XYZ file of C-alpha atoms in Angstrom:
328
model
C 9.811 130.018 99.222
C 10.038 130.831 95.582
C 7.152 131.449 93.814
C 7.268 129.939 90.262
C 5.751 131.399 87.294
C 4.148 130.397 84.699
C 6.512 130.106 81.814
C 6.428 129.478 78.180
C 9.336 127.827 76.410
C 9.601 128.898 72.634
C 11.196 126.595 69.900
C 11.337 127.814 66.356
C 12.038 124.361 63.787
C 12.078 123.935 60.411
C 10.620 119.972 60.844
C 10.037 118.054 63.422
C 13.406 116.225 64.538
C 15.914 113.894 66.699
C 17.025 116.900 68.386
C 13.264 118.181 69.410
C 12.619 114.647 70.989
C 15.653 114.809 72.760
C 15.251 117.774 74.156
C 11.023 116.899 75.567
C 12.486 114.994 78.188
C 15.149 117.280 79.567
C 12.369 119.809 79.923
C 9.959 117.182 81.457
C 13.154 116.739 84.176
C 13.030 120.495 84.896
C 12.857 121.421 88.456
C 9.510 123.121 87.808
C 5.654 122.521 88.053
C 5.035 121.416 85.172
C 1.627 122.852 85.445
C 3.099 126.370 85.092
C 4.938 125.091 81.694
C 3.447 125.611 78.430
C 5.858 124.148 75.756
C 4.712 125.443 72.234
C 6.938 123.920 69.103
C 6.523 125.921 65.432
C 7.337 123.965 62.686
C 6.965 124.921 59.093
C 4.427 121.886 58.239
C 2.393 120.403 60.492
C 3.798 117.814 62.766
C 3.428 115.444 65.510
C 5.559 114.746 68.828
C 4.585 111.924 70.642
C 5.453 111.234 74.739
C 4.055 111.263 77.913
C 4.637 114.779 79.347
C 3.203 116.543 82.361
C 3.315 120.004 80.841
C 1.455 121.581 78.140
C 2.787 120.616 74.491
C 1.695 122.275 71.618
C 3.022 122.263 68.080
C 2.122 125.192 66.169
C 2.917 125.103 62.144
C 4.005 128.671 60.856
C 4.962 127.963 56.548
C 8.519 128.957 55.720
C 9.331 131.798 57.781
C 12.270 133.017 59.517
C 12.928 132.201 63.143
C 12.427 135.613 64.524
C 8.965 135.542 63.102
C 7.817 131.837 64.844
C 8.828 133.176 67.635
C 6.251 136.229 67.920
C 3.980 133.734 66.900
C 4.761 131.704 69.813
C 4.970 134.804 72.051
C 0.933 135.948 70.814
C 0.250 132.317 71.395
C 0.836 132.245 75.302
C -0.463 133.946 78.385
C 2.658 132.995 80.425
C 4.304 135.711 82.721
C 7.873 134.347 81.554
C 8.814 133.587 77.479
C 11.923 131.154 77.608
C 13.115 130.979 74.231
C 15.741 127.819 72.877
C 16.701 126.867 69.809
C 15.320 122.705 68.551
C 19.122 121.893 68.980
C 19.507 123.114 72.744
C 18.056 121.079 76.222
C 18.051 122.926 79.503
C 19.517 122.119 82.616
C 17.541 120.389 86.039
C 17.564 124.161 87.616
C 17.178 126.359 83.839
C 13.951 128.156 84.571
C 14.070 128.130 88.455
C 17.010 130.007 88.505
C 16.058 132.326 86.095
C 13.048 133.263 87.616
C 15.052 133.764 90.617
C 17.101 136.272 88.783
C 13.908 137.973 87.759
C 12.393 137.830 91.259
C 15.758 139.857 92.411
C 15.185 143.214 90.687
C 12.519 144.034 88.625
C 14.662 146.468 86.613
C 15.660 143.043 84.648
C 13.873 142.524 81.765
C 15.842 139.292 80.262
C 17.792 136.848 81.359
C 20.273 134.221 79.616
C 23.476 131.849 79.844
C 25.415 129.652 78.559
C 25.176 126.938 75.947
C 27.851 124.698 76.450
C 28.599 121.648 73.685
C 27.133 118.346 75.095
C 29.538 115.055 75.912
C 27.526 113.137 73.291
C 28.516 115.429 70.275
C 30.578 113.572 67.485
C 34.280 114.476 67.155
C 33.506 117.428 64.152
C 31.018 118.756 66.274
C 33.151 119.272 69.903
C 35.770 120.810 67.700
C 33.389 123.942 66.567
C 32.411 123.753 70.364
C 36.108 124.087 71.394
C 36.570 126.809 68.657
C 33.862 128.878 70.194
C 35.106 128.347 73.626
C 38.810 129.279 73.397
C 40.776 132.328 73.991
C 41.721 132.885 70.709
C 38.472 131.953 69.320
C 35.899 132.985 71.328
C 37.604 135.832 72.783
C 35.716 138.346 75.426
C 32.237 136.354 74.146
C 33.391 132.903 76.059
C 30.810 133.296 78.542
C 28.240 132.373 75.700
C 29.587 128.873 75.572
C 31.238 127.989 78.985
C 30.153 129.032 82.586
C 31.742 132.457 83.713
C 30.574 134.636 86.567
C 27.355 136.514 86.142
C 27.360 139.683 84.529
C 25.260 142.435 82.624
C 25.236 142.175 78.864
C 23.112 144.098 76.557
C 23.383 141.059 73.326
C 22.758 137.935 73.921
C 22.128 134.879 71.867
C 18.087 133.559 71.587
C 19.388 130.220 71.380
C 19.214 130.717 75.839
C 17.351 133.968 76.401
C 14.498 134.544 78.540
C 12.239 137.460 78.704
C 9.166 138.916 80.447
C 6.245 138.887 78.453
C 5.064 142.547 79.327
C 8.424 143.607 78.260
C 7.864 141.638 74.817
C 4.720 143.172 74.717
C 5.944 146.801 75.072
C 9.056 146.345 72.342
C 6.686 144.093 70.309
C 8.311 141.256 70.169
C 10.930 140.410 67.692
C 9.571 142.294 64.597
C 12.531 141.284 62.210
C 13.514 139.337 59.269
C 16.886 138.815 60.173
C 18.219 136.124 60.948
C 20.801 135.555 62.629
C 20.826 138.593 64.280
C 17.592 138.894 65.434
C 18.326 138.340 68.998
C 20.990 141.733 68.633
C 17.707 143.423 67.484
C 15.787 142.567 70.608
C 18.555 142.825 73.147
C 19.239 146.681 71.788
C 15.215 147.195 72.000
C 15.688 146.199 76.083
C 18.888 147.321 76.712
C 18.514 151.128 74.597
C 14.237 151.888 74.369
C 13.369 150.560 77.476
C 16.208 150.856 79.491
C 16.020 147.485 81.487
C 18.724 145.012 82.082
C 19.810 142.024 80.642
C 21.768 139.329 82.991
C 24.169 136.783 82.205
C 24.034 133.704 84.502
C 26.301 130.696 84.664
C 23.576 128.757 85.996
C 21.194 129.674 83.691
C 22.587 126.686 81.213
C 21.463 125.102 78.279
C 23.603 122.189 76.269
C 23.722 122.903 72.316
C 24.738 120.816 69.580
C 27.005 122.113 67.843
C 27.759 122.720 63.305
C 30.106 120.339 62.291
C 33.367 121.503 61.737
C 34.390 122.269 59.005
C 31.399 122.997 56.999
C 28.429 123.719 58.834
C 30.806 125.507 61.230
C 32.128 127.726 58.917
C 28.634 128.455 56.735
C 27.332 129.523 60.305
C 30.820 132.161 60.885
C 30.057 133.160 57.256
C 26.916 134.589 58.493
C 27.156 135.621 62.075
C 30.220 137.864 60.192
C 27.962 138.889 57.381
C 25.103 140.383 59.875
C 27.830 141.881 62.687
C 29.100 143.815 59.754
C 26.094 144.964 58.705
C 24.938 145.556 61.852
C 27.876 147.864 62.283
C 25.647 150.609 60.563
C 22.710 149.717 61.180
C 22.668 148.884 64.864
C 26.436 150.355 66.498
C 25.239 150.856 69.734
C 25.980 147.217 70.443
C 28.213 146.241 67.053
C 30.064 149.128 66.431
C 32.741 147.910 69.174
C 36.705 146.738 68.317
C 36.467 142.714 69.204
C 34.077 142.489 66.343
C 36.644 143.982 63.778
C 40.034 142.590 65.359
C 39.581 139.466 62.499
C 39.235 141.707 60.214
C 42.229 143.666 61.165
C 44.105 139.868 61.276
C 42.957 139.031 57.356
C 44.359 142.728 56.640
C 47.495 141.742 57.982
C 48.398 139.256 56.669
C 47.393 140.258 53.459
C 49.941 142.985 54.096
C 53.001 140.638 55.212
C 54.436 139.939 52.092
C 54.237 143.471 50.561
C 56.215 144.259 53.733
C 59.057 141.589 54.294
C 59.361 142.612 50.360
C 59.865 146.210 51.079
C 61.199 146.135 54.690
C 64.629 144.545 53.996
C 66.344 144.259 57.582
C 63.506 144.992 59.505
C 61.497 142.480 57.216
C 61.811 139.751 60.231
C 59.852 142.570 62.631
C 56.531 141.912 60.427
C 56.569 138.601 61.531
C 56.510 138.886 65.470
C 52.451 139.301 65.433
C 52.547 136.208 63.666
C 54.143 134.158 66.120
C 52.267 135.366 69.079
C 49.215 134.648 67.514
C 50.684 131.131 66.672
C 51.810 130.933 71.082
C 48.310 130.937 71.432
C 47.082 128.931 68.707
C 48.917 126.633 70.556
C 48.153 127.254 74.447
C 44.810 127.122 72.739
C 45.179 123.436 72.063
C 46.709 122.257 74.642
C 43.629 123.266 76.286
C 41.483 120.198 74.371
C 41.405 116.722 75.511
C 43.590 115.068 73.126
C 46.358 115.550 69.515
C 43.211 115.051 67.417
C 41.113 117.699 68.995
C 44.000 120.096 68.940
C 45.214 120.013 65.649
C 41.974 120.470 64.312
C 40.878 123.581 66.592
C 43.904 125.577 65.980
C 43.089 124.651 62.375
C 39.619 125.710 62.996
C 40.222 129.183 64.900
C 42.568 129.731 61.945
C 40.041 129.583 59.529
C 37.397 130.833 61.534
C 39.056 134.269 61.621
C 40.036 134.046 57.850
C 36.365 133.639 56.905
C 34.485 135.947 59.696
C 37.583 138.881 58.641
C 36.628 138.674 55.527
C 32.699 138.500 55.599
C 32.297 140.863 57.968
C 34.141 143.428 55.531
C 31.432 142.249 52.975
C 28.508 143.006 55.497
C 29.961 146.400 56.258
C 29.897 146.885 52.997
C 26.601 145.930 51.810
C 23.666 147.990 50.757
C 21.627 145.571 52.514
C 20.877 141.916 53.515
C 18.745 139.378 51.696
C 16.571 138.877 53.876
C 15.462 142.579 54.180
C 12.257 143.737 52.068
């Protein structure tokens, strides 16, 4: 029989909120002893969360500090064997933790383990759109495993919104130890995958639900910066962001910026510019006809659209910049 371990789950918040409540009694439904569970909130201000619960609850307030920075808080705050870290918008599945430790229990050369966060039923309209964005061919590209099921895999970046890592192997790379944000969980993954050489697995099973931005703003303030930081992290970290899907928006934004100049100067060969255009456009549309209804289409071809518009041309802006705010 398995033997569980004891296992600490990890939520970085800014307040105390809807989606923190929700999300107590999807961990009280794990399929886990609940004596091995030690649940430890970090709010800026203090806080309270009130419920019956048969694991340990703790909210720890941590002032106005990034996300990457509650969370070594959390991880100097626990003695458990296993840190599970979600996001206050996330819930786990029934099986989450058991089947990562599972995963653990297989090979001890793993060092992390994550999976993905699909968009829950209940989200509004606006917010199963960004979902569908995420999760589509065009959209999501070779990184659709973070938001749908696919089979298992090794990865070496994953998302902290669903990550889970040893504590000895926190303890060895220090924990997080960055300001940035997003992009902190790139930092960590490299330290695993590149210092320590350990694995990092991907399992469907290994699923969380997250709420998604709505579309368009939130959805498209959160692009602005995931594109900002992969640019940037382009210099400062290529091992894992120096690769071609991260620059193939950019190379989209480019071209079209380039498609008038050259049906201008092309003259009979003018209609030849156009042919990426219409491909793309196919599967714009294949991409919609993937989503449950006219409504939910329209908008998420709209929506990949402008979602590689705005992460071309940000992540142009991060490769370019001296630095990020955030850095001292």
């Amino acid at each position: 029989e398995q033997k569980l371990k004891k296992t600490a789950i990890i939520i970085p918040v800014k307040e105390i909120n809807d989606y923190i409540r929700e999300s107590l009694p999807y961990i009280e439904a794990l399929d886990y002893d609940k004596k091995l569970l030690d649940v430890i909130v970090l709010p800026d201000n203090p806080g309270v969360l009130e419920g019956n619960f048969s694991f340990s609850l703790r909210v720890i307030p941590t002032g106005h500090i990034h996300p990457g920075e509650k969370r070594d808080i959390g991880i100097k705050s626990t003695d458990a064997e296993i840190v599970a870290f979600i996001d206050d918008d996330v819930y786990p599945s029934k099986s989450w933790l058991k089947k990562a430790v599972e995963i653990f229990e297989s090979d001890n050369d793993i060092a992390a383990v994550g999976g993905p966060a699909i968009t829950p039923e209940n989200d509004s309209l606006l917010k199963k759109v960004s979902g569908y964005i995420y999760s589509s061919f065009l959209g999501g590209g070779g990184y659709r495993y973070r938001y749908i099921p696919e089979k298992a895999r090794d990865v070496d970046d994953f998302p902290s919104c669903n990550l889970i890592i040893r504590k000895d192997v926190l303890e060895k790379i220090g924990g997080f130890n960055t300001e940035f944000w997003p992009g902190e969980d790139t930092v960590i993954c490299l330290k695993i995958v590149k210092d320590l050489k350990m694995r990092i697995k991907y399992h469907p099973e290994v699923l969380v639900s997250h709420h998604r931005r709505d579309f368009p703003a939130g959805h498209i303030k959160q692009v602005k910066n995931y594109a900002m930081h992969r640019g940037y992290f382009v210099k400062r970290f290529p091992e894992t962001s120096f690769r071609l899907s991260y620059f193939v928006p950019t190379f989209f934004v480019l071209y079209l910026a380039g498609l008038v100049p050259f049906v201008l100067l092309a003259g009979e060969s003018a209609a030849l510019g156009f042919i990426p255009l219409i491909l793309y456009c196919l599967l714009l549309i294949m991409d919609a006809l993937r989503t449950p209804g006219f409504s939910y289409g329209v908008m998420t071809a709209a929506g990949i659209f402008i979602t590689h518009l705005w992460y071309g041309v940000y992540f142009i802006k991060g490769l370019l910049s001296a630095k990020l705010d955030e850095e001292k």
